[in-house]
Amino acid sequence: MTTFLQQTFNGLSISAVYILVGVGLTLVFGVSRIMNYAHGQFLILGTFVGYALVSAGAPWWLALLIAPLAVGALGVVLYRTMFQRLASDHLATFILTVGLGIVIQQLIVKIWSPEQRQIASPLTDSVEVGGVIFTDARLLMLGICIPVVAGLIWMLGHSDVGRRMRATAENPHMASLVGVDAVRTTSVAFLIGSALAGLAGVLLGILFPFTAFGGNAFLIKGLAVALAGGIGNVTGAVVVGLTLGLVETYGSAYGVGPEWQDGYAFVLLIAILAWRPQGVFRGTVEV
């Protein structure tokens, strides 16, 4: 039982990363109909920006604030200068975002080298309760992910910004007729979605070593979470992201072995999409 509880805690902590990445992707696509295939590299960029700040002497908690904002600002700039013009051309958007992902990856390699790194932090302690070890870094991941996602869900359901996002996602033309600035609203969605990727990157870098080449793995899992949850549905992304992290961890601990970790998760996701191709939940920007 103790082993099961330990694996559950570990799975929940890695689920936090999948949820942040998947929610960011699904929010951006739901509002703009743009699938950002550079999103995985946004996560890695956030990791390296956090690493650079901490290496320069900044406290780790400041990196958790600045790195997501920097990546979010990049998302807005790219939307206003590139993505906005190609929003209706899905093939061009695909080529553009894939290319941007490669460019960002190579810039990271050029600036920081391809070597493996990890963000230094004082979060090295742990507490044991009933035989289950709760490490500070994993508790931090859950302690940040839960209020951030809860706040986003509240914003979408109860704030004026959230109502504008939902209106733009439902019908941009009709939303503009009642005074909604679609470009500004979509910019906010890119800011939030990209910042979530940057936040996930810093949290990941505190817990695990990383290189410049890990972005595609998280992009694929983020896409799977967004699609299986119902593209555009934040709650769906949360549910599937949570399930993905637990299935990976349980599969690695109790299945054939850790080398099949990704396999277990994608079997589940393929089954979900075969059962409901539109995803578990309705695919609009909803909560």
CSV table of C-alpha atoms in Angstrom, one decimal:
chain,number,residue,atom,x,y,z
A,1,MET,CA,0.0,0.0,0.0
A,2,THR,CA,2.9,2.4,0.8
A,3,THR,CA,4.4,1.8,-2.6
A,4,PHE,CA,1.1,2.5,-4.3
A,5,LEU,CA,0.6,5.8,-2.3
A,6,GLN,CA,4.2,6.8,-3.2
A,7,GLN,CA,3.6,6.1,-6.9
A,8,THR,CA,0.4,8.1,-6.7
A,9,PHE,CA,2.1,11.1,-5.3
A,10,ASN,CA,4.9,10.9,-7.9
A,11,GLY,CA,2.3,10.5,-10.7
A,12,LEU,CA,0.3,13.5,-9.5
A,13,SER,CA,3.4,15.7,-9.5
A,14,ILE,CA,4.3,14.8,-13.1
A,15,SER,CA,0.7,15.3,-14.0
A,16,ALA,CA,1.1,18.9,-13.0
A,17,VAL,CA,3.5,19.5,-15.9
A,18,TYR,CA,1.2,17.7,-18.4
A,19,ILE,CA,-1.8,19.7,-17.2
A,20,LEU,CA,0.0,23.0,-17.6
A,21,VAL,CA,1.3,22.2,-21.1
A,22,GLY,CA,-2.1,20.7,-22.3
A,23,VAL,CA,-4.1,23.5,-20.8
A,24,GLY,CA,-1.9,26.1,-22.5
A,25,LEU,CA,-2.2,24.4,-25.9
A,26,THR,CA,-6.0,23.8,-25.6
A,27,LEU,CA,-6.6,27.4,-24.5
A,28,VAL,CA,-4.6,28.9,-27.4
A,29,PHE,CA,-6.3,26.7,-30.0
A,30,GLY,CA,-9.7,27.1,-28.6
A,31,VAL,CA,-9.6,30.9,-28.9
A,32,SER,CA,-7.5,31.3,-32.0
A,33,ARG,CA,-7.8,28.0,-33.9
A,34,ILE,CA,-4.0,28.1,-34.1
A,35,MET,CA,-2.2,24.9,-33.0
A,36,ASN,CA,1.3,26.0,-31.9
A,37,TYR,CA,3.7,23.2,-32.6
A,38,ALA,CA,6.5,25.2,-31.1
A,39,HIS,CA,4.8,24.9,-27.7
A,40,GLY,CA,7.2,22.2,-26.5
A,41,GLN,CA,10.1,24.5,-27.2
A,42,PHE,CA,8.4,27.2,-25.2
A,43,LEU,CA,8.5,24.9,-22.3
A,44,ILE,CA,12.2,24.2,-22.8
A,45,LEU,CA,12.9,27.9,-23.3
A,46,GLY,CA,11.2,28.6,-19.9
A,47,THR,CA,13.4,26.0,-18.4
A,48,PHE,CA,16.6,27.6,-19.7
A,49,VAL,CA,15.5,31.1,-18.9
A,50,GLY,CA,14.8,30.0,-15.3
A,51,TYR,CA,18.2,28.3,-15.3
A,52,ALA,CA,20.0,31.4,-16.5
A,53,LEU,CA,18.3,33.6,-13.9
A,54,VAL,CA,19.2,31.2,-11.0
A,55,SER,CA,22.7,30.9,-12.3
A,56,ALA,CA,23.0,34.7,-12.4
A,57,GLY,CA,22.1,34.8,-8.7
A,58,ALA,CA,18.4,35.3,-8.8
A,59,PRO,CA,16.3,33.3,-6.2
A,60,TRP,CA,14.5,30.3,-7.6
A,61,TRP,CA,11.1,31.8,-6.8
A,62,LEU,CA,11.8,34.9,-8.9
A,63,ALA,CA,12.7,32.6,-11.8
A,64,LEU,CA,9.2,31.1,-11.4
A,65,LEU,CA,7.7,34.5,-12.0
A,66,ILE,CA,10.0,36.0,-14.7
A,67,ALA,CA,10.6,33.0,-16.9
A,68,PRO,CA,6.8,32.4,-17.6
A,69,LEU,CA,6.3,36.1,-18.2
A,70,ALA,CA,9.2,36.1,-20.7
A,71,VAL,CA,7.8,33.1,-22.6
A,72,GLY,CA,4.3,34.5,-22.5
A,73,ALA,CA,5.6,37.8,-24.0
A,74,LEU,CA,7.3,35.8,-26.7
A,75,GLY,CA,4.0,34.1,-27.5
A,76,VAL,CA,2.2,37.4,-27.9
A,77,VAL,CA,4.9,38.9,-30.1
A,78,LEU,CA,4.9,35.8,-32.4
A,79,TYR,CA,1.1,35.9,-32.6
A,80,ARG,CA,0.9,39.6,-33.4
A,81,THR,CA,3.8,39.5,-36.0
A,82,MET,CA,3.4,36.0,-37.6
A,83,PHE,CA,0.5,33.7,-36.4
A,84,GLN,CA,-2.2,36.3,-36.8
A,85,ARG,CA,-1.6,36.7,-40.5
A,86,LEU,CA,-1.7,33.0,-41.2
A,87,ALA,CA,-4.5,32.0,-38.8
A,88,SER,CA,-6.8,30.8,-41.6
A,89,ASP,CA,-4.1,28.8,-43.4
A,90,HIS,CA,-3.6,25.7,-41.2
A,91,LEU,CA,-0.8,24.2,-43.4
A,92,ALA,CA,1.2,27.5,-43.3
A,93,THR,CA,0.7,27.7,-39.6
A,94,PHE,CA,1.9,24.1,-39.1
A,95,ILE,CA,5.1,24.8,-41.2
A,96,LEU,CA,5.7,28.1,-39.4
A,97,THR,CA,5.3,26.8,-35.9
A,98,VAL,CA,7.3,23.7,-36.5
A,99,GLY,CA,10.1,25.8,-38.0
A,100,LEU,CA,10.0,28.2,-35.1
A,101,GLY,CA,10.3,25.3,-32.7
A,102,ILE,CA,13.5,24.2,-34.6
A,103,VAL,CA,14.8,27.8,-34.5
A,104,ILE,CA,14.2,28.2,-30.8
A,105,GLN,CA,15.9,24.8,-30.1
A,106,GLN,CA,19.0,25.8,-32.1
A,107,LEU,CA,19.1,29.2,-30.4
A,108,ILE,CA,19.0,27.5,-27.0
A,109,VAL,CA,21.9,25.2,-28.1
A,110,LYS,CA,23.9,28.1,-29.4
A,111,ILE,CA,23.4,30.2,-26.2
A,112,TRP,CA,23.5,27.4,-23.5
A,113,SER,CA,25.1,24.5,-25.3
A,114,PRO,CA,23.5,21.0,-25.7
A,115,GLU,CA,24.8,19.8,-22.3
A,116,GLN,CA,22.4,18.5,-19.6
A,117,ARG,CA,21.6,21.0,-16.9
A,118,GLN,CA,19.4,21.4,-13.8
A,119,ILE,CA,18.1,24.5,-12.0
A,120,ALA,CA,19.7,24.8,-8.6
A,121,SER,CA,17.3,25.3,-5.8
A,122,PRO,CA,17.2,24.8,-2.0
A,123,LEU,CA,14.2,22.4,-2.4
A,124,THR,CA,16.1,19.3,-1.5
A,125,ASP,CA,14.3,18.3,1.7
A,126,SER,CA,11.5,15.9,2.1
A,127,VAL,CA,9.1,14.7,4.7
A,128,GLU,CA,8.0,11.2,5.3
A,129,VAL,CA,4.4,10.4,6.3
A,130,GLY,CA,3.3,6.8,6.8
A,131,GLY,CA,6.2,5.6,4.8
A,132,VAL,CA,5.4,7.9,1.8
A,133,ILE,CA,8.2,10.4,1.0
A,134,PHE,CA,6.9,13.9,0.0
A,135,THR,CA,9.8,15.9,-1.6
A,136,ASP,CA,9.7,19.6,-1.5
A,137,ALA,CA,10.2,19.9,-5.3
A,138,ARG,CA,7.2,17.7,-6.1
A,139,LEU,CA,5.1,19.4,-3.5
A,140,LEU,CA,6.0,22.7,-5.1
A,141,MET,CA,4.8,21.4,-8.5
A,142,LEU,CA,1.4,20.5,-7.0
A,143,GLY,CA,1.2,23.7,-4.9
A,144,ILE,CA,1.7,25.9,-7.9
A,145,CYS,CA,-0.3,23.9,-10.5
A,146,ILE,CA,-3.5,23.6,-8.5
A,147,PRO,CA,-4.1,27.3,-7.7
A,148,VAL,CA,-2.9,28.4,-11.2
A,149,VAL,CA,-5.3,26.1,-13.0
A,150,ALA,CA,-8.1,26.7,-10.6
A,151,GLY,CA,-7.6,30.5,-11.1
A,152,LEU,CA,-7.6,30.0,-14.9
A,153,ILE,CA,-10.9,28.0,-14.7
A,154,TRP,CA,-12.4,30.7,-12.5
A,155,MET,CA,-11.3,33.4,-14.9
A,156,LEU,CA,-12.8,31.7,-17.9
A,157,GLY,CA,-16.1,31.2,-16.1
A,158,HIS,CA,-16.5,34.4,-14.2
A,159,SER,CA,-14.4,37.3,-15.4
A,160,ASP,CA,-14.9,39.7,-18.3
A,161,VAL,CA,-11.7,38.5,-20.0
A,162,GLY,CA,-12.9,34.9,-19.7
A,163,ARG,CA,-16.3,35.8,-21.3
A,164,ARG,CA,-14.5,37.5,-24.1
A,165,MET,CA,-12.3,34.5,-24.7
A,166,ARG,CA,-15.3,32.2,-24.8
A,167,ALA,CA,-17.2,34.5,-27.1
A,168,THR,CA,-14.2,34.7,-29.5
A,169,ALA,CA,-13.8,30.9,-29.4
A,170,GLU,CA,-17.5,30.4,-30.2
A,171,ASN,CA,-17.9,32.9,-33.0
A,172,PRO,CA,-15.2,35.6,-33.6
A,173,HIS,CA,-17.3,37.5,-36.1
A,174,MET,CA,-20.4,37.8,-33.8
A,175,ALA,CA,-18.1,38.6,-30.8
A,176,SER,CA,-16.6,41.5,-32.8
A,177,LEU,CA,-20.1,42.8,-33.5
A,178,VAL,CA,-20.8,43.2,-29.8
A,179,GLY,CA,-17.5,45.0,-29.2
A,180,VAL,CA,-15.0,42.2,-28.4
A,181,ASP,CA,-11.5,42.9,-29.8
A,182,ALA,CA,-10.6,39.5,-31.2
A,183,VAL,CA,-7.0,40.3,-31.7
A,184,ARG,CA,-6.5,41.6,-28.2
A,185,THR,CA,-8.4,38.7,-26.7
A,186,THR,CA,-6.4,36.2,-28.7
A,187,SER,CA,-3.2,38.0,-27.6
A,188,VAL,CA,-4.2,37.4,-24.0
A,189,ALA,CA,-4.8,33.7,-24.7
A,190,PHE,CA,-1.4,33.4,-26.2
A,191,LEU,CA,0.1,35.2,-23.2
A,192,ILE,CA,-1.5,32.8,-20.8
A,193,GLY,CA,-1.0,29.7,-22.8
A,194,SER,CA,2.7,30.4,-23.5
A,195,ALA,CA,3.3,31.5,-19.9
A,196,LEU,CA,1.9,28.2,-18.7
A,197,ALA,CA,4.4,26.3,-20.8
A,198,GLY,CA,7.2,28.5,-19.4
A,199,LEU,CA,6.0,27.8,-15.9
A,200,ALA,CA,5.9,24.1,-16.5
A,201,GLY,CA,9.5,24.3,-17.8
A,202,VAL,CA,10.8,26.0,-14.7
A,203,LEU,CA,9.1,23.5,-12.4
A,204,LEU,CA,10.4,20.6,-14.5
A,205,GLY,CA,13.9,22.0,-14.4
A,206,ILE,CA,13.9,22.2,-10.6
A,207,LEU,CA,12.9,18.5,-10.4
A,208,PHE,CA,14.8,16.9,-13.3
A,209,PRO,CA,17.9,17.4,-15.4
A,210,PHE,CA,17.1,18.8,-18.9
A,211,THR,CA,18.6,19.5,-22.3
A,212,ALA,CA,17.6,21.6,-25.3
A,213,PHE,CA,16.1,18.6,-27.0
A,214,GLY,CA,13.3,17.6,-24.7
A,215,GLY,CA,10.6,19.9,-26.2
A,216,ASN,CA,9.1,17.5,-28.7
A,217,ALA,CA,8.3,14.9,-26.1
A,218,PHE,CA,6.3,17.4,-24.1
A,219,LEU,CA,4.7,18.8,-27.2
A,220,ILE,CA,3.4,15.3,-28.2
A,221,LYS,CA,2.1,14.7,-24.7
A,222,GLY,CA,0.5,18.1,-24.5
A,223,LEU,CA,-1.2,17.6,-27.9
A,224,ALA,CA,-2.5,14.2,-26.7
A,225,VAL,CA,-3.9,15.8,-23.5
A,226,ALA,CA,-5.5,18.6,-25.5
A,227,LEU,CA,-7.0,16.3,-28.1
A,228,ALA,CA,-8.2,13.6,-25.7
A,229,GLY,CA,-9.7,16.1,-23.4
A,230,GLY,CA,-11.6,17.8,-26.2
A,231,ILE,CA,-9.6,20.5,-27.9
A,232,GLY,CA,-10.4,23.9,-26.4
A,233,ASN,CA,-11.8,22.4,-23.2
A,234,VAL,CA,-9.7,23.3,-20.1
A,235,THR,CA,-11.4,20.9,-17.8
A,236,GLY,CA,-10.9,18.1,-20.2
A,237,ALA,CA,-7.2,18.9,-20.5
A,238,VAL,CA,-7.0,18.8,-16.7
A,239,VAL,CA,-8.7,15.4,-16.4
A,240,VAL,CA,-6.7,13.8,-19.2
A,241,GLY,CA,-3.4,15.3,-18.0
A,242,LEU,CA,-4.0,14.0,-14.5
A,243,THR,CA,-4.9,10.6,-15.9
A,244,LEU,CA,-1.8,10.6,-18.2
A,245,GLY,CA,0.6,11.2,-15.3
A,246,LEU,CA,-0.9,8.5,-13.1
A,247,VAL,CA,-1.0,5.9,-15.9
A,248,GLU,CA,2.6,6.6,-16.8
A,249,THR,CA,3.7,6.2,-13.2
A,250,TYR,CA,1.6,3.1,-12.4
A,251,GLY,CA,2.7,1.5,-15.7
A,252,SER,CA,6.3,2.1,-15.0
A,253,ALA,CA,6.1,0.8,-11.4
A,254,TYR,CA,3.8,-2.2,-11.9
A,255,GLY,CA,4.0,-3.0,-15.7
A,256,VAL,CA,6.7,-4.4,-17.9
A,257,GLY,CA,9.1,-1.7,-17.0
A,258,PRO,CA,10.0,2.0,-17.2
A,259,GLU,CA,10.9,1.7,-20.9
A,260,TRP,CA,7.2,1.3,-21.6
A,261,GLN,CA,6.2,4.4,-19.7
A,262,ASP,CA,5.2,6.3,-22.8
A,263,GLY,CA,3.6,3.3,-24.3
A,264,TYR,CA,1.1,2.8,-21.5
A,265,ALA,CA,0.0,6.4,-21.6
A,266,PHE,CA,-0.5,6.5,-25.4
A,267,VAL,CA,-2.4,3.2,-25.4
A,268,LEU,CA,-4.9,4.9,-23.0
A,269,LEU,CA,-5.0,8.1,-25.2
A,270,ILE,CA,-5.6,6.1,-28.4
A,271,ALA,CA,-8.4,4.2,-26.7
A,272,ILE,CA,-10.0,7.5,-25.6
A,273,LEU,CA,-9.8,8.9,-29.1
A,274,ALA,CA,-11.1,5.7,-30.7
A,275,TRP,CA,-14.1,5.8,-28.3
A,276,ARG,CA,-14.7,9.6,-28.6
A,277,PRO,CA,-12.8,11.2,-31.5
A,278,GLN,CA,-13.9,14.6,-30.4
A,279,GLY,CA,-12.4,14.0,-26.9
A,280,VAL,CA,-13.9,13.3,-23.6
A,281,PHE,CA,-15.5,16.7,-23.3
A,282,ARG,CA,-17.0,19.2,-25.7
A,283,GLY,CA,-14.3,20.9,-27.7
A,284,THR,CA,-14.8,24.6,-27.0
A,285,VAL,CA,-13.3,27.0,-24.6
A,286,GLU,CA,-15.3,25.9,-21.6
A,287,VAL,CA,-14.7,25.0,-17.9
